Amino acid sequence: MAPTIFLLLTLLSIAESTAGKGGGLKLELIRRRLSPGNVSPMAAKSQIWPETSEFIVKIAIGTPPTEVHAILDTGSDLFWAQCRPCAKCYQQTNPIYDPSKSSTFRILSCKSPQCHLRGSGAACSGTDTCKYSYGYGSGSTQGELASEKMVVTSRSGATTSFPGVVFGCGHNNSGTFNANEMGLIGFGRGAISFVSQIGPSVGGRKFSLCLMPYNTDPRISSSLSIGSGSEVKGPGVITAQLVRTSDQTSYSLTLTGISVRKTLVPYSTSGPPAKGNAVLDTGTPPTLLPKELYGRLAAEVRRHIPSKPIDDDTLCYKDNLGDLVMTLHFDGGVDLRLSTIQTFNKMPDGSFCFTAMSVDDKDALIGNSMMANFLVGYDIDNMTVSFKPTDCTKAG
């Protein structure tokens, strides 16, 4: 959700947990259909739902536990939840977490090493309490950094506990969050991210997820895995080396161009593209491309589709697009072939709309719509990302 213009909601509930035995975690991923008018710019295996436009992790916080549904975001690190007392909280359907009722809640002091972890948004001023402030393209959160017991529960009832997880207790939260979103759980590369904190106890800082296409039946679920067992292997796997940039949170690749069928559209017409110019972000549905690149790509898309778009300003079509193959070209000769499932969303009115849009930025962001029907594995320790074409509606 780094520079998010749109968000995508999904709800995670645990399907199976083996972390207590030294293995990873498995949760169920369920996707709900995007609600018109409500679009906003683990080895643990979990359930993902498509609801509005994000992926939400279902996790219990505190003693006794309060269930929190937090947006899963690979574009940020901090895990935060709305907390009482609320100076400013957006409307929330489920009860807001109250730290005064938890025996395991501990506010971090400014002297705590955890207060100074990169990616925490922490700041100390005037008091010994470790405060934080974190902003997104779609909102912001402020509060105190604290540690708390986190618990995930399997469908069979088995639970796995993670004591002392650092998170943000948010007392001032605003943005385009809806009433089902109780916070955000960062799966970035930073030391304070949820996957980095629990990784050593579940077999490594790695995870994989399988995102279903936009119009998937909400009763169908897929999976998210964290730690041991989350590796993406086998025939058809495409692996790319992540690029280390000054941004120690994001999963960055070098995008050299995009092909429409056999026609290459270079990323830049004025020289080689910058290293790490494309970020993978599950918190943003559309793919965001620099304006100049998007213009050249859109022209090629129009040229290869025989029918005219619904209007001149969008790449939305009434007709079936057929087999319009596009390919993302990454540095190192890594080519990711995309079908219309990844490049066009089927809308409620039956039309098909392009999953990329233009932005005033020199870098690109590859959103979750373009990652649909891929099993995507992120390995922080080895700095790789792997893609395996998969029917995510059948990958429970």
Short mmCIF file of N, CA and C in Angstrom, two decimals, residues 186-265:
data_model
loop_
_atom_site.label_atom_id
_atom_site.label_comp_id
_atom_site.label_asym_id
_atom_site.label_seq_id
_atom_site.Cartn_x
_atom_site.Cartn_y
_atom_site.Cartn_z
N GLY A 186 1.68 -5.24 8.10
CA GLY A 186 2.73 -5.10 7.11
C GLY A 186 3.50 -6.40 6.89
N PHE A 187 3.64 -6.77 5.62
CA PHE A 187 4.42 -7.95 5.22
C PHE A 187 5.62 -7.53 4.40
N GLY A 188 6.12 -6.31 4.64
CA GLY A 188 7.29 -5.83 3.92
C GLY A 188 8.57 -6.50 4.41
N ARG A 189 9.71 -6.03 3.90
CA ARG A 189 11.00 -6.65 4.22
C ARG A 189 11.62 -6.12 5.50
N GLY A 190 11.08 -5.06 6.07
CA GLY A 190 11.67 -4.44 7.24
C GLY A 190 11.64 -5.31 8.48
N ALA A 191 12.53 -4.98 9.45
CA ALA A 191 12.67 -5.80 10.65
C ALA A 191 11.43 -5.81 11.52
N ILE A 192 10.58 -4.79 11.41
CA ILE A 192 9.41 -4.72 12.28
C ILE A 192 8.18 -5.35 11.63
N SER A 193 8.27 -5.79 10.37
CA SER A 193 7.10 -6.37 9.72
C SER A 193 6.70 -7.67 10.42
N PHE A 194 5.43 -8.04 10.28
CA PHE A 194 4.92 -9.23 10.95
C PHE A 194 5.68 -10.48 10.53
N VAL A 195 5.92 -10.63 9.22
CA VAL A 195 6.61 -11.83 8.73
C VAL A 195 8.06 -11.85 9.21
N SER A 196 8.70 -10.68 9.35
CA SER A 196 10.08 -10.65 9.87
C SER A 196 10.12 -11.01 11.34
N GLN A 197 9.11 -10.58 12.10
CA GLN A 197 9.10 -10.86 13.54
C GLN A 197 8.83 -12.33 13.85
N ILE A 198 7.88 -12.94 13.14
CA ILE A 198 7.55 -14.34 13.47
C ILE A 198 8.34 -15.33 12.63
N GLY A 199 9.01 -14.86 11.57
CA GLY A 199 9.72 -15.75 10.65
C GLY A 199 10.66 -16.75 11.33
N PRO A 200 11.52 -16.30 12.27
CA PRO A 200 12.45 -17.24 12.89
C PRO A 200 11.78 -18.40 13.62
N SER A 201 10.54 -18.22 14.07
CA SER A 201 9.86 -19.29 14.81
C SER A 201 9.03 -20.20 13.92
N VAL A 202 8.88 -19.85 12.63
CA VAL A 202 8.07 -20.69 11.73
C VAL A 202 8.86 -21.19 10.52
N GLY A 203 10.18 -21.04 10.55
CA GLY A 203 10.99 -21.63 9.48
C GLY A 203 11.54 -20.65 8.47
N GLY A 204 11.51 -19.36 8.77
CA GLY A 204 12.14 -18.41 7.87
C GLY A 204 11.27 -17.23 7.50
N ARG A 205 11.93 -16.15 7.08
CA ARG A 205 11.22 -14.95 6.65
C ARG A 205 10.80 -15.10 5.19
N LYS A 206 9.76 -15.86 4.98
CA LYS A 206 9.25 -16.11 3.64
C LYS A 206 7.77 -16.42 3.71
N PHE A 207 7.08 -16.16 2.62
CA PHE A 207 5.65 -16.44 2.57
C PHE A 207 5.21 -16.54 1.12
N SER A 208 4.07 -17.14 0.90
CA SER A 208 3.52 -17.23 -0.45
C SER A 208 2.01 -17.05 -0.37
N LEU A 209 1.43 -16.54 -1.44
CA LEU A 209 -0.01 -16.35 -1.48
C LEU A 209 -0.50 -16.50 -2.91
N CYS A 210 -1.74 -16.89 -3.01
CA CYS A 210 -2.37 -17.14 -4.31
C CYS A 210 -3.62 -16.27 -4.37
N LEU A 211 -3.61 -15.25 -5.21
CA LEU A 211 -4.70 -14.29 -5.27
C LEU A 211 -5.66 -14.63 -6.39
N MET A 212 -6.93 -14.69 -6.05
CA MET A 212 -7.94 -15.05 -7.04
C MET A 212 -8.33 -13.88 -7.92
N PRO A 213 -8.81 -14.14 -9.13
CA PRO A 213 -9.24 -13.06 -10.02
C PRO A 213 -10.36 -12.22 -9.41
N TYR A 214 -10.51 -11.03 -9.94
CA TYR A 214 -11.44 -10.03 -9.43
C TYR A 214 -12.86 -10.54 -9.24
N ASN A 215 -13.39 -11.28 -10.21
CA ASN A 215 -14.81 -11.65 -10.18
C ASN A 215 -15.03 -13.06 -9.62
N THR A 216 -14.11 -13.54 -8.77
CA THR A 216 -14.25 -14.88 -8.19
C THR A 216 -15.45 -14.95 -7.24
N ASP A 217 -16.15 -16.07 -7.28
CA ASP A 217 -17.25 -16.32 -6.36
C ASP A 217 -16.73 -16.19 -4.93
N PRO A 218 -17.36 -15.37 -4.09
CA PRO A 218 -16.87 -15.15 -2.72
C PRO A 218 -16.86 -16.39 -1.84
N ARG A 219 -17.54 -17.44 -2.27
CA ARG A 219 -17.54 -18.67 -1.46
C ARG A 219 -16.31 -19.53 -1.70
N ILE A 220 -15.50 -19.16 -2.70
CA ILE A 220 -14.29 -19.91 -3.02
C ILE A 220 -13.11 -19.31 -2.27
N SER A 221 -12.28 -20.15 -1.67
CA SER A 221 -11.13 -19.66 -0.92
C SER A 221 -9.82 -20.13 -1.53
N SER A 222 -8.74 -19.43 -1.17
CA SER A 222 -7.40 -19.77 -1.60
C SER A 222 -6.50 -19.80 -0.37
N SER A 223 -5.18 -19.58 -0.55
CA SER A 223 -4.30 -19.76 0.61
C SER A 223 -3.17 -18.75 0.70
N LEU A 224 -2.73 -18.56 1.94
CA LEU A 224 -1.53 -17.79 2.28
C LEU A 224 -0.69 -18.66 3.19
N SER A 225 0.60 -18.80 2.90
CA SER A 225 1.48 -19.61 3.74
C SER A 225 2.64 -18.76 4.22
N ILE A 226 3.09 -19.00 5.45
CA ILE A 226 4.21 -18.26 6.02
C ILE A 226 5.24 -19.24 6.57
N GLY A 227 6.50 -19.05 6.25
CA GLY A 227 7.59 -19.84 6.81
C GLY A 227 7.82 -21.14 6.08
N SER A 228 8.19 -22.18 6.83
CA SER A 228 8.49 -23.48 6.25
C SER A 228 7.29 -24.03 5.49
N GLY A 229 7.53 -24.49 4.28
CA GLY A 229 6.46 -25.03 3.46
C GLY A 229 5.84 -24.01 2.52
N SER A 230 6.26 -22.75 2.62
CA SER A 230 5.68 -21.71 1.76
C SER A 230 6.45 -21.54 0.45
N GLU A 231 7.53 -22.30 0.27
CA GLU A 231 8.36 -22.16 -0.92
C GLU A 231 7.56 -22.50 -2.20
N VAL A 232 7.78 -21.73 -3.24
CA VAL A 232 7.13 -21.98 -4.53
C VAL A 232 8.11 -22.73 -5.42
N LYS A 233 7.77 -23.97 -5.74
CA LYS A 233 8.67 -24.85 -6.48
C LYS A 233 7.93 -25.55 -7.61
N GLY A 234 8.69 -26.33 -8.40
CA GLY A 234 8.08 -27.19 -9.40
C GLY A 234 8.12 -26.63 -10.80
N PRO A 235 7.55 -27.39 -11.76
CA PRO A 235 7.56 -26.98 -13.16
C PRO A 235 6.82 -25.66 -13.35
N GLY A 236 7.35 -24.85 -14.24
CA GLY A 236 6.68 -23.60 -14.58
C GLY A 236 6.99 -22.43 -13.67
N VAL A 237 7.82 -22.64 -12.65
CA VAL A 237 8.14 -21.55 -11.71
C VAL A 237 9.13 -20.58 -12.35
N ILE A 238 8.83 -19.29 -12.21
CA ILE A 238 9.71 -18.23 -12.69
C ILE A 238 10.22 -17.47 -11.47
N THR A 239 11.54 -17.41 -11.30
CA THR A 239 12.12 -16.76 -10.13
C THR A 239 12.97 -15.57 -10.54
N ALA A 240 12.75 -14.45 -9.86
CA ALA A 240 13.50 -13.23 -10.13
C ALA A 240 14.23 -12.79 -8.86
N GLN A 241 15.39 -12.18 -9.05
CA GLN A 241 16.16 -11.65 -7.93
C GLN A 241 15.65 -10.25 -7.59
N LEU A 242 15.30 -10.07 -6.31
CA LEU A 242 14.87 -8.76 -5.86
C LEU A 242 16.06 -7.80 -5.83
N VAL A 243 15.77 -6.53 -6.01
CA VAL A 243 16.81 -5.50 -6.05
C VAL A 243 16.84 -4.75 -4.72
N ARG A 244 18.02 -4.62 -4.15
CA ARG A 244 18.18 -3.83 -2.92
C ARG A 244 18.24 -2.35 -3.28
N THR A 245 17.31 -1.58 -2.75
CA THR A 245 17.27 -0.14 -2.99
C THR A 245 17.32 0.57 -1.64
N SER A 246 17.24 1.89 -1.67
CA SER A 246 17.22 2.65 -0.42
C SER A 246 15.95 2.37 0.37
N ASP A 247 14.92 1.89 -0.30
CA ASP A 247 13.67 1.51 0.36
C ASP A 247 13.82 0.07 0.87
N GLN A 248 13.98 -0.07 2.18
CA GLN A 248 14.22 -1.39 2.76
C GLN A 248 12.93 -2.13 3.10
N THR A 249 11.80 -1.61 2.66
CA THR A 249 10.51 -2.24 2.89
C THR A 249 10.03 -3.01 1.66
N SER A 250 10.14 -2.37 0.50
CA SER A 250 9.47 -2.86 -0.71
C SER A 250 10.17 -4.06 -1.35
N TYR A 251 9.37 -4.81 -2.12
CA TYR A 251 9.86 -5.91 -2.96
C TYR A 251 10.02 -5.32 -4.36
N SER A 252 11.27 -5.00 -4.72
CA SER A 252 11.54 -4.26 -5.95
C SER A 252 12.20 -5.12 -7.01
N LEU A 253 11.73 -4.97 -8.24
CA LEU A 253 12.31 -5.62 -9.40
C LEU A 253 12.64 -4.55 -10.44
N THR A 254 13.44 -4.91 -11.44
CA THR A 254 13.73 -3.98 -12.52
C THR A 254 12.91 -4.38 -13.74
N LEU A 255 11.91 -3.58 -14.08
CA LEU A 255 11.05 -3.81 -15.23
C LEU A 255 11.67 -3.14 -16.44
N THR A 256 12.00 -3.92 -17.47
CA THR A 256 12.66 -3.36 -18.66
C THR A 256 11.68 -3.04 -19.78
N GLY A 257 10.50 -3.67 -19.76
CA GLY A 257 9.53 -3.40 -20.80
C GLY A 257 8.32 -4.30 -20.66
N ILE A 258 7.32 -4.05 -21.51
CA ILE A 258 6.08 -4.84 -21.52
C ILE A 258 5.74 -5.14 -22.98
N SER A 259 5.50 -6.39 -23.28
CA SER A 259 5.12 -6.76 -24.65
C SER A 259 3.62 -6.96 -24.75
N VAL A 260 3.05 -6.49 -25.85
CA VAL A 260 1.66 -6.78 -26.21
C VAL A 260 1.73 -7.71 -27.40
N ARG A 261 1.39 -8.97 -27.15
CA ARG A 261 1.70 -10.04 -28.10
C ARG A 261 3.20 -9.99 -28.41
N LYS A 262 3.60 -9.73 -29.65
CA LYS A 262 5.02 -9.75 -29.97
C LYS A 262 5.63 -8.34 -30.08
N THR A 263 4.85 -7.33 -29.75
CA THR A 263 5.35 -5.96 -29.85
C THR A 263 5.87 -5.49 -28.50
N LEU A 264 7.16 -5.16 -28.45
CA LEU A 264 7.78 -4.71 -27.20
C LEU A 264 7.57 -3.22 -27.00
N VAL A 265 7.11 -2.88 -25.79
CA VAL A 265 7.02 -1.49 -25.38
C VAL A 265 8.09 -1.28 -24.31
#
